[in-house]
PDB file of C-alpha atoms in Angstrom:
ATOM      1  CA  MET J   1      25.672 -62.737 100.115  1.00 63.00           C
ATOM      2  CA  ASP J   2      23.725 -61.622  97.030  1.00 77.00           C
ATOM      3  CA  VAL J   3      23.925 -64.040  94.094  1.00 84.00           C
ATOM      4  CA  SER J   4      21.204 -62.452  91.947  1.00 85.00           C
ATOM      5  CA  GLY J   5      23.812 -60.738  89.765  1.00 84.00           C
ATOM      6  CA  ILE J   6      25.552 -64.038  89.089  1.00 84.00           C
ATOM      7  CA  LEU J   7      22.211 -65.713  88.305  1.00 82.00           C
ATOM      8  CA  ASP J   8      21.196 -62.911  85.929  1.00 82.00           C
ATOM      9  CA  GLU J   9      24.549 -63.140  84.159  1.00 82.00           C
ATOM     10  CA  HIS J  10      24.221 -66.932  83.889  1.00 79.00           C
ATOM     11  CA  THR J  11      20.643 -66.829  82.495  1.00 78.00           C
ATOM     12  CA  SER J  12      21.509 -64.049  80.032  1.00 79.00           C
ATOM     13  CA  ARG J  13      23.907 -66.415  78.254  1.00 80.00           C
ATOM     14  CA  PHE J  14      21.081 -68.776  77.269  1.00 77.00           C
ATOM     15  CA  LYS J  15      18.477 -68.015  74.633  1.00 79.00           C
ATOM     16  CA  SER J  16      14.770 -68.225  75.327  1.00 77.00           C
ATOM     17  CA  VAL J  17      12.847 -71.361  74.418  1.00 77.00           C
ATOM     18  CA  GLN J  18       9.905 -69.190  73.321  1.00 82.00           C
ATOM     19  CA  VAL J  19      10.280 -68.120  69.687  1.00 85.00           C
ATOM     20  CA  ASP J  20       7.982 -65.546  68.100  1.00 82.00           C
ATOM     21  CA  ARG J  21       7.345 -65.538  64.344  1.00 85.00           C
ATOM     22  CA  LEU J  22       5.288 -63.128  62.296  1.00 85.00           C
ATOM     23  CA  ILE J  23       3.718 -65.991  60.335  1.00 90.00           C
ATOM     24  CA  PRO J  24       3.229 -69.252  62.269  1.00 90.00           C
ATOM     25  CA  VAL J  25       5.486 -72.109  61.202  1.00 91.00           C
ATOM     26  CA  ASP J  26       3.932 -75.301  59.765  1.00 91.00           C
ATOM     27  CA  HIS J  27       5.126 -78.541  61.349  1.00 92.00           C
ATOM     28  CA  ASP J  28       4.964 -82.105  60.063  1.00 93.00           C
ATOM     29  CA  LEU J  29       6.014 -84.125  63.071  1.00 92.00           C
ATOM     30  CA  GLY J  30       5.595 -87.400  61.192  1.00 92.00           C
ATOM     31  CA  LEU J  31       8.603 -86.342  59.093  1.00 92.00           C
ATOM     32  CA  LEU J  32      10.216 -84.387  61.962  1.00 92.00           C
ATOM     33  CA  SER J  33      10.233 -81.261  59.814  1.00 92.00           C
ATOM     34  CA  SER J  34       9.022 -77.685  59.972  1.00 92.00           C
ATOM     35  CA  PHE J  35       8.285 -75.282  57.122  1.00 92.00           C
ATOM     36  CA  ASP J  36       8.958 -71.599  57.734  1.00 92.00           C
ATOM     37  CA  ILE J  37       7.583 -69.202  55.101  1.00 91.00           C
ATOM     38  CA  ASN J  38       8.638 -66.004  56.887  1.00 92.00           C
ATOM     39  CA  MET J  39      10.685 -63.550  54.835  1.00 92.00           C
ATOM     40  CA  LEU J  40      14.447 -63.381  55.336  1.00 92.00           C
ATOM     41  CA  ASN J  41      16.079 -60.091  56.259  1.00 92.00           C
ATOM     42  CA  GLU J  42      17.953 -59.031  53.097  1.00 93.00           C
ATOM     43  CA  SER J  43      20.113 -56.461  54.894  1.00 93.00           C
ATOM     44  CA  LYS J  44      21.434 -59.109  57.315  1.00 93.00           C
ATOM     45  CA  LEU J  45      22.058 -61.551  54.465  1.00 92.00           C
ATOM     46  CA  ASN J  46      24.106 -58.957  52.540  1.00 93.00           C
ATOM     47  CA  ALA J  47      25.911 -57.492  55.582  1.00 90.00           C
ATOM     48  CA  GLY J  48      29.008 -59.665  55.311  1.00 91.00           C
ATOM     49  CA  PRO J  49      30.013 -63.264  55.806  1.00 93.00           C
ATOM     50  CA  LYS J  50      30.254 -63.184  59.617  1.00 94.00           C
ATOM     51  CA  LYS J  51      26.981 -61.340  60.171  1.00 94.00           C
ATOM     52  CA  ARG J  52      25.234 -63.469  57.537  1.00 94.00           C
ATOM     53  CA  ASP J  53      26.447 -66.684  59.173  1.00 95.00           C
ATOM     54  CA  ALA J  54      25.389 -65.446  62.619  1.00 93.00           C
ATOM     55  CA  TYR J  55      21.933 -64.524  61.243  1.00 94.00           C
ATOM     56  CA  LEU J  56      21.486 -67.897  59.538  1.00 94.00           C
ATOM     57  CA  LEU J  57      22.671 -69.699  62.669  1.00 94.00           C
ATOM     58  CA  GLU J  58      20.100 -67.784  64.724  1.00 91.00           C
ATOM     59  CA  LEU J  59      17.329 -68.630  62.225  1.00 92.00           C
ATOM     60  CA  SER J  60      18.212 -72.329  62.273  1.00 92.00           C
ATOM     61  CA  ARG J  61      18.367 -72.353  66.095  1.00 92.00           C
ATOM     62  CA  GLU J  62      14.910 -70.785  66.279  1.00 91.00           C
ATOM     63  CA  GLY J  63      13.512 -73.278  63.752  1.00 92.00           C
ATOM     64  CA  ALA J  64      14.954 -76.206  65.671  1.00 92.00           C
ATOM     65  CA  GLN J  65      13.624 -74.751  68.928  1.00 92.00           C
ATOM     66  CA  LEU J  66      10.121 -74.488  67.446  1.00 92.00           C
ATOM     67  CA  LEU J  67      10.314 -78.112  66.289  1.00 93.00           C
ATOM     68  CA  VAL J  68      11.518 -79.310  69.710  1.00 92.00           C
ATOM     69  CA  ASN J  69       8.729 -77.327  71.409  1.00 91.00           C
ATOM     70  CA  GLU J  70       6.173 -79.098  69.192  1.00 92.00           C
ATOM     71  CA  LEU J  71       7.749 -82.498  69.940  1.00 92.00           C
ATOM     72  CA  PHE J  72       7.489 -81.912  73.683  1.00 90.00           C
ATOM     73  CA  SER J  73       3.801 -81.050  73.314  1.00 91.00           C
ATOM     74  CA  GLN J  74       3.022 -84.531  71.887  1.00 93.00           C
ATOM     75  CA  PRO J  75       1.653 -87.368  74.050  1.00 93.00           C
ATOM     76  CA  THR J  76       4.363 -89.615  75.459  1.00 91.00           C
ATOM     77  CA  THR J  77       4.822 -93.261  76.368  1.00 92.00           C
ATOM     78  CA  VAL J  78       7.056 -94.224  79.267  1.00 92.00           C
ATOM     79  CA  ASP J  79       9.161 -97.360  78.915  1.00 91.00           C
ATOM     80  CA  GLU J  80      11.441 -98.903  81.523  1.00 89.00           C
ATOM     81  CA  ASP J  81      14.472 -97.200  79.950  1.00 89.00           C
ATOM     82  CA  SER J  82      13.188 -93.997  78.383  1.00 91.00           C
ATOM     83  CA  VAL J  83      10.304 -91.777  77.315  1.00 89.00           C
ATOM     84  CA  TYR J  84       8.938 -91.892  73.752  1.00 90.00           C
ATOM     85  CA  ALA J  85       6.853 -89.246  72.009  1.00 90.00           C
ATOM     86  CA  MET J  86       3.951 -90.570  69.955  1.00 92.00           C
ATOM     87  CA  LEU J  87       4.376 -88.949  66.539  1.00 92.00           C
ATOM     88  CA  PRO J  88       1.345 -88.275  64.345  1.00 93.00           C
ATOM     89  CA  LYS J  89       0.959 -89.589  60.801  1.00 93.00           C
ATOM     90  CA  ILE J  90       2.804 -87.876  57.948  1.00 92.00           C
ATOM     91  CA  THR J  91       0.768 -85.025  56.443  1.00 90.00           C
ATOM     92  CA  THR J  92       3.205 -83.741  53.816  1.00 90.00           C
ATOM     93  CA  THR J  93       3.767 -85.724  50.648  1.00 89.00           C
ATOM     94  CA  LEU J  94       7.329 -85.555  49.472  1.00 87.00           C
ATOM     95  CA  PRO J  95       8.103 -85.489  45.739  1.00 89.00           C
ATOM     96  CA  ARG J  96      10.063 -88.283  44.127  1.00 88.00           C
ATOM     97  CA  GLU J  97      13.730 -87.717  43.362  1.00 91.00           C
ATOM     98  CA  LYS J  98      13.345 -89.132  39.865  1.00 93.00           C
ATOM     99  CA  PRO J  99      10.277 -89.340  37.612  1.00 91.00           C
ATOM    100  CA  LEU J 100       8.290 -92.553  37.355  1.00 92.00           C
ATOM    101  CA  PRO J 101       9.919 -95.016  34.967  1.00 93.00           C
ATOM    102  CA  LYS J 102       8.365 -95.232  31.520  1.00 94.00           C
ATOM    103  CA  GLU J 103       6.807 -98.480  30.416  1.00 95.00           C
ATOM    104  CA  LYS J 104       9.283-100.501  28.385  1.00 95.00           C
ATOM    105  CA  PRO J 105       8.229-101.223  24.805  1.00 96.00           C
ATOM    106  CA  MET J 106       7.441-104.851  23.975  1.00 95.00           C
ATOM    107  CA  THR J 107      10.106-106.849  22.174  1.00 96.00           C
ATOM    108  CA  ARG J 108       9.411-108.524  18.848  1.00 97.00           C
ATOM    109  CA  TRP J 109       9.053-111.883  20.542  1.00 94.00           C
ATOM    110  CA  GLU J 110       6.644-110.518  23.162  1.00 94.00           C
ATOM    111  CA  LYS J 111       4.488-108.957  20.423  1.00 96.00           C
ATOM    112  CA  PHE J 112       4.500-112.213  18.462  1.00 96.00           C
ATOM    113  CA  ALA J 113       3.705-114.319  21.556  1.00 94.00           C
ATOM    114  CA  LYS J 114       0.838-112.017  22.481  1.00 94.00           C
ATOM    115  CA  LEU J 115      -0.534-112.127  18.933  1.00 95.00           C
ATOM    116  CA  LYS J 116      -0.378-115.939  18.789  1.00 95.00           C
ATOM    117  CA  GLY J 117      -1.489-116.461  22.386  1.00 93.00           C
ATOM    118  CA  ILE J 118       1.746-118.134  23.483  1.00 92.00           C
ATOM    119  CA  GLU J 119       2.264-118.159  27.223  1.00 89.00           C
ATOM    120  CA  SER J 120       5.479-119.145  28.924  1.00 85.00           C
ATOM    121  CA  ARG J 121       5.176-122.169  31.174  1.00 84.00           C
ATOM    122  CA  LYS J 122       7.801-122.726  33.781  1.00 86.00           C
ATOM    123  CA  LYS J 123       8.969-126.233  34.504  1.00 86.00           C
ATOM    124  CA  SER J 124       9.260-127.187  38.109  1.00 87.00           C
ATOM    125  CA  ARG J 125      12.732-127.925  39.392  1.00 90.00           C
ATOM    126  CA  LEU J 126      11.747-131.217  41.001  1.00 92.00           C
ATOM    127  CA  VAL J 127      10.372-134.244  39.116  1.00 90.00           C
ATOM    128  CA  PHE J 128       8.842-137.383  40.596  1.00 91.00           C
ATOM    129  CA  ASP J 129      11.016-140.426  39.930  1.00 87.00           C
ATOM    130  CA  GLU J 130       8.960-143.643  39.769  1.00 86.00           C
ATOM    131  CA  THR J 131      11.959-145.941  40.255  1.00 82.00           C
ATOM    132  CA  SER J 132      13.007-144.432  43.568  1.00 82.00           C
ATOM    133  CA  GLY J 133       9.536-143.148  44.549  1.00 88.00           C
ATOM    134  CA  GLU J 134      10.710-139.648  45.513  1.00 89.00           C
ATOM    135  CA  TYR J 135      11.084-136.208  44.027  1.00 92.00           C
ATOM    136  CA  ARG J 136      14.477-135.511  42.508  1.00 90.00           C
ATOM    137  CA  PRO J 137      15.962-132.493  40.712  1.00 91.00           C
ATOM    138  CA  ARG J 138      15.340-132.334  36.976  1.00 87.00           C
ATOM    139  CA  PHE J 139      19.072-131.908  36.337  1.00 84.00           C
ATOM    140  CA  GLY J 140      22.311-131.479  38.263  1.00 84.00           C
ATOM    141  CA  TYR J 141      23.466-133.395  41.327  1.00 85.00           C
ATOM    142  CA  LYS J 142      21.286-136.477  41.952  1.00 82.00           C
ATOM    143  CA  GLY J 143      19.212-135.420  38.950  1.00 83.00           C
ATOM    144  CA  VAL J 144      16.850-137.580  36.933  1.00 80.00           C
ATOM    145  CA  ASN J 145      18.788-136.917  33.736  1.00 77.00           C
ATOM    146  CA  ASN J 146      21.915-138.529  35.213  1.00 74.00           C
ATOM    147  CA  ASP J 147      20.486-142.068  35.234  1.00 66.00           C
ATOM    148  CA  ASP J 148      22.521-143.034  32.166  1.00 64.00           C
ATOM    149  CA  GLN J 149      25.704-142.091  34.029  1.00 64.00           C
ATOM    150  CA  LYS J 150      24.985-144.332  37.017  1.00 67.00           C
ATOM    151  CA  PRO J 151      27.312-147.232  36.171  1.00 68.00           C
ATOM    152  CA  TRP J 152      30.446-145.120  36.309  1.00 69.00           C
ATOM    153  CA  LEU J 153      32.659-148.127  37.106  1.00 75.00           C
ATOM    154  CA  ILE J 154      32.483-151.183  34.861  1.00 77.00           C
ATOM    155  CA  GLU J 155      34.543-154.276  35.544  1.00 84.00           C
ATOM    156  CA  VAL J 156      36.858-155.180  32.694  1.00 85.00           C
ATOM    157  CA  PRO J 157      36.528-158.800  31.568  1.00 86.00           C
ATOM    158  CA  GLY J 158      39.564-160.994  31.964  1.00 85.00           C
ATOM    159  CA  ASN J 159      39.965-161.732  28.250  1.00 85.00           C
ATOM    160  CA  ALA J 160      39.886-158.054  27.154  1.00 78.00           C
ATOM    161  CA  ASP J 161      43.158-156.452  26.117  1.00 66.00           C
TER     162      ASP J 161
END
């Protein structure tokens, strides 16, 4: 029984993992990206929607195959569950989406405070209370400023109306 015909038919369905480019493709494995500067075939791009889509699909498959080939050439680390590729540092600097924010102009108060040498001093939230001997909040629940509100219940004398 000769199965070589079946094997040839089966292998002909799959594309090769070796991709040849006229100009070598630049890879930045730190970003998992590749940069292809080869020229596109104008006649295939203008041939029609189906042929154009097939051409672009083939180009993207080849680009992804080149990137995967580069990833498999990197040193690996074996863990108990899987294998990890050690990626190199990023070599391509990406531009910002938006420009750097401009410095905000000083307000009138900031200009005046700078001219006079006024610096803002923040008060701490906790204050030491000598009567209780512990730190308590400056205001709010159990605050130092609530001492005048402590006797919230006062007994009414018997002779008061």
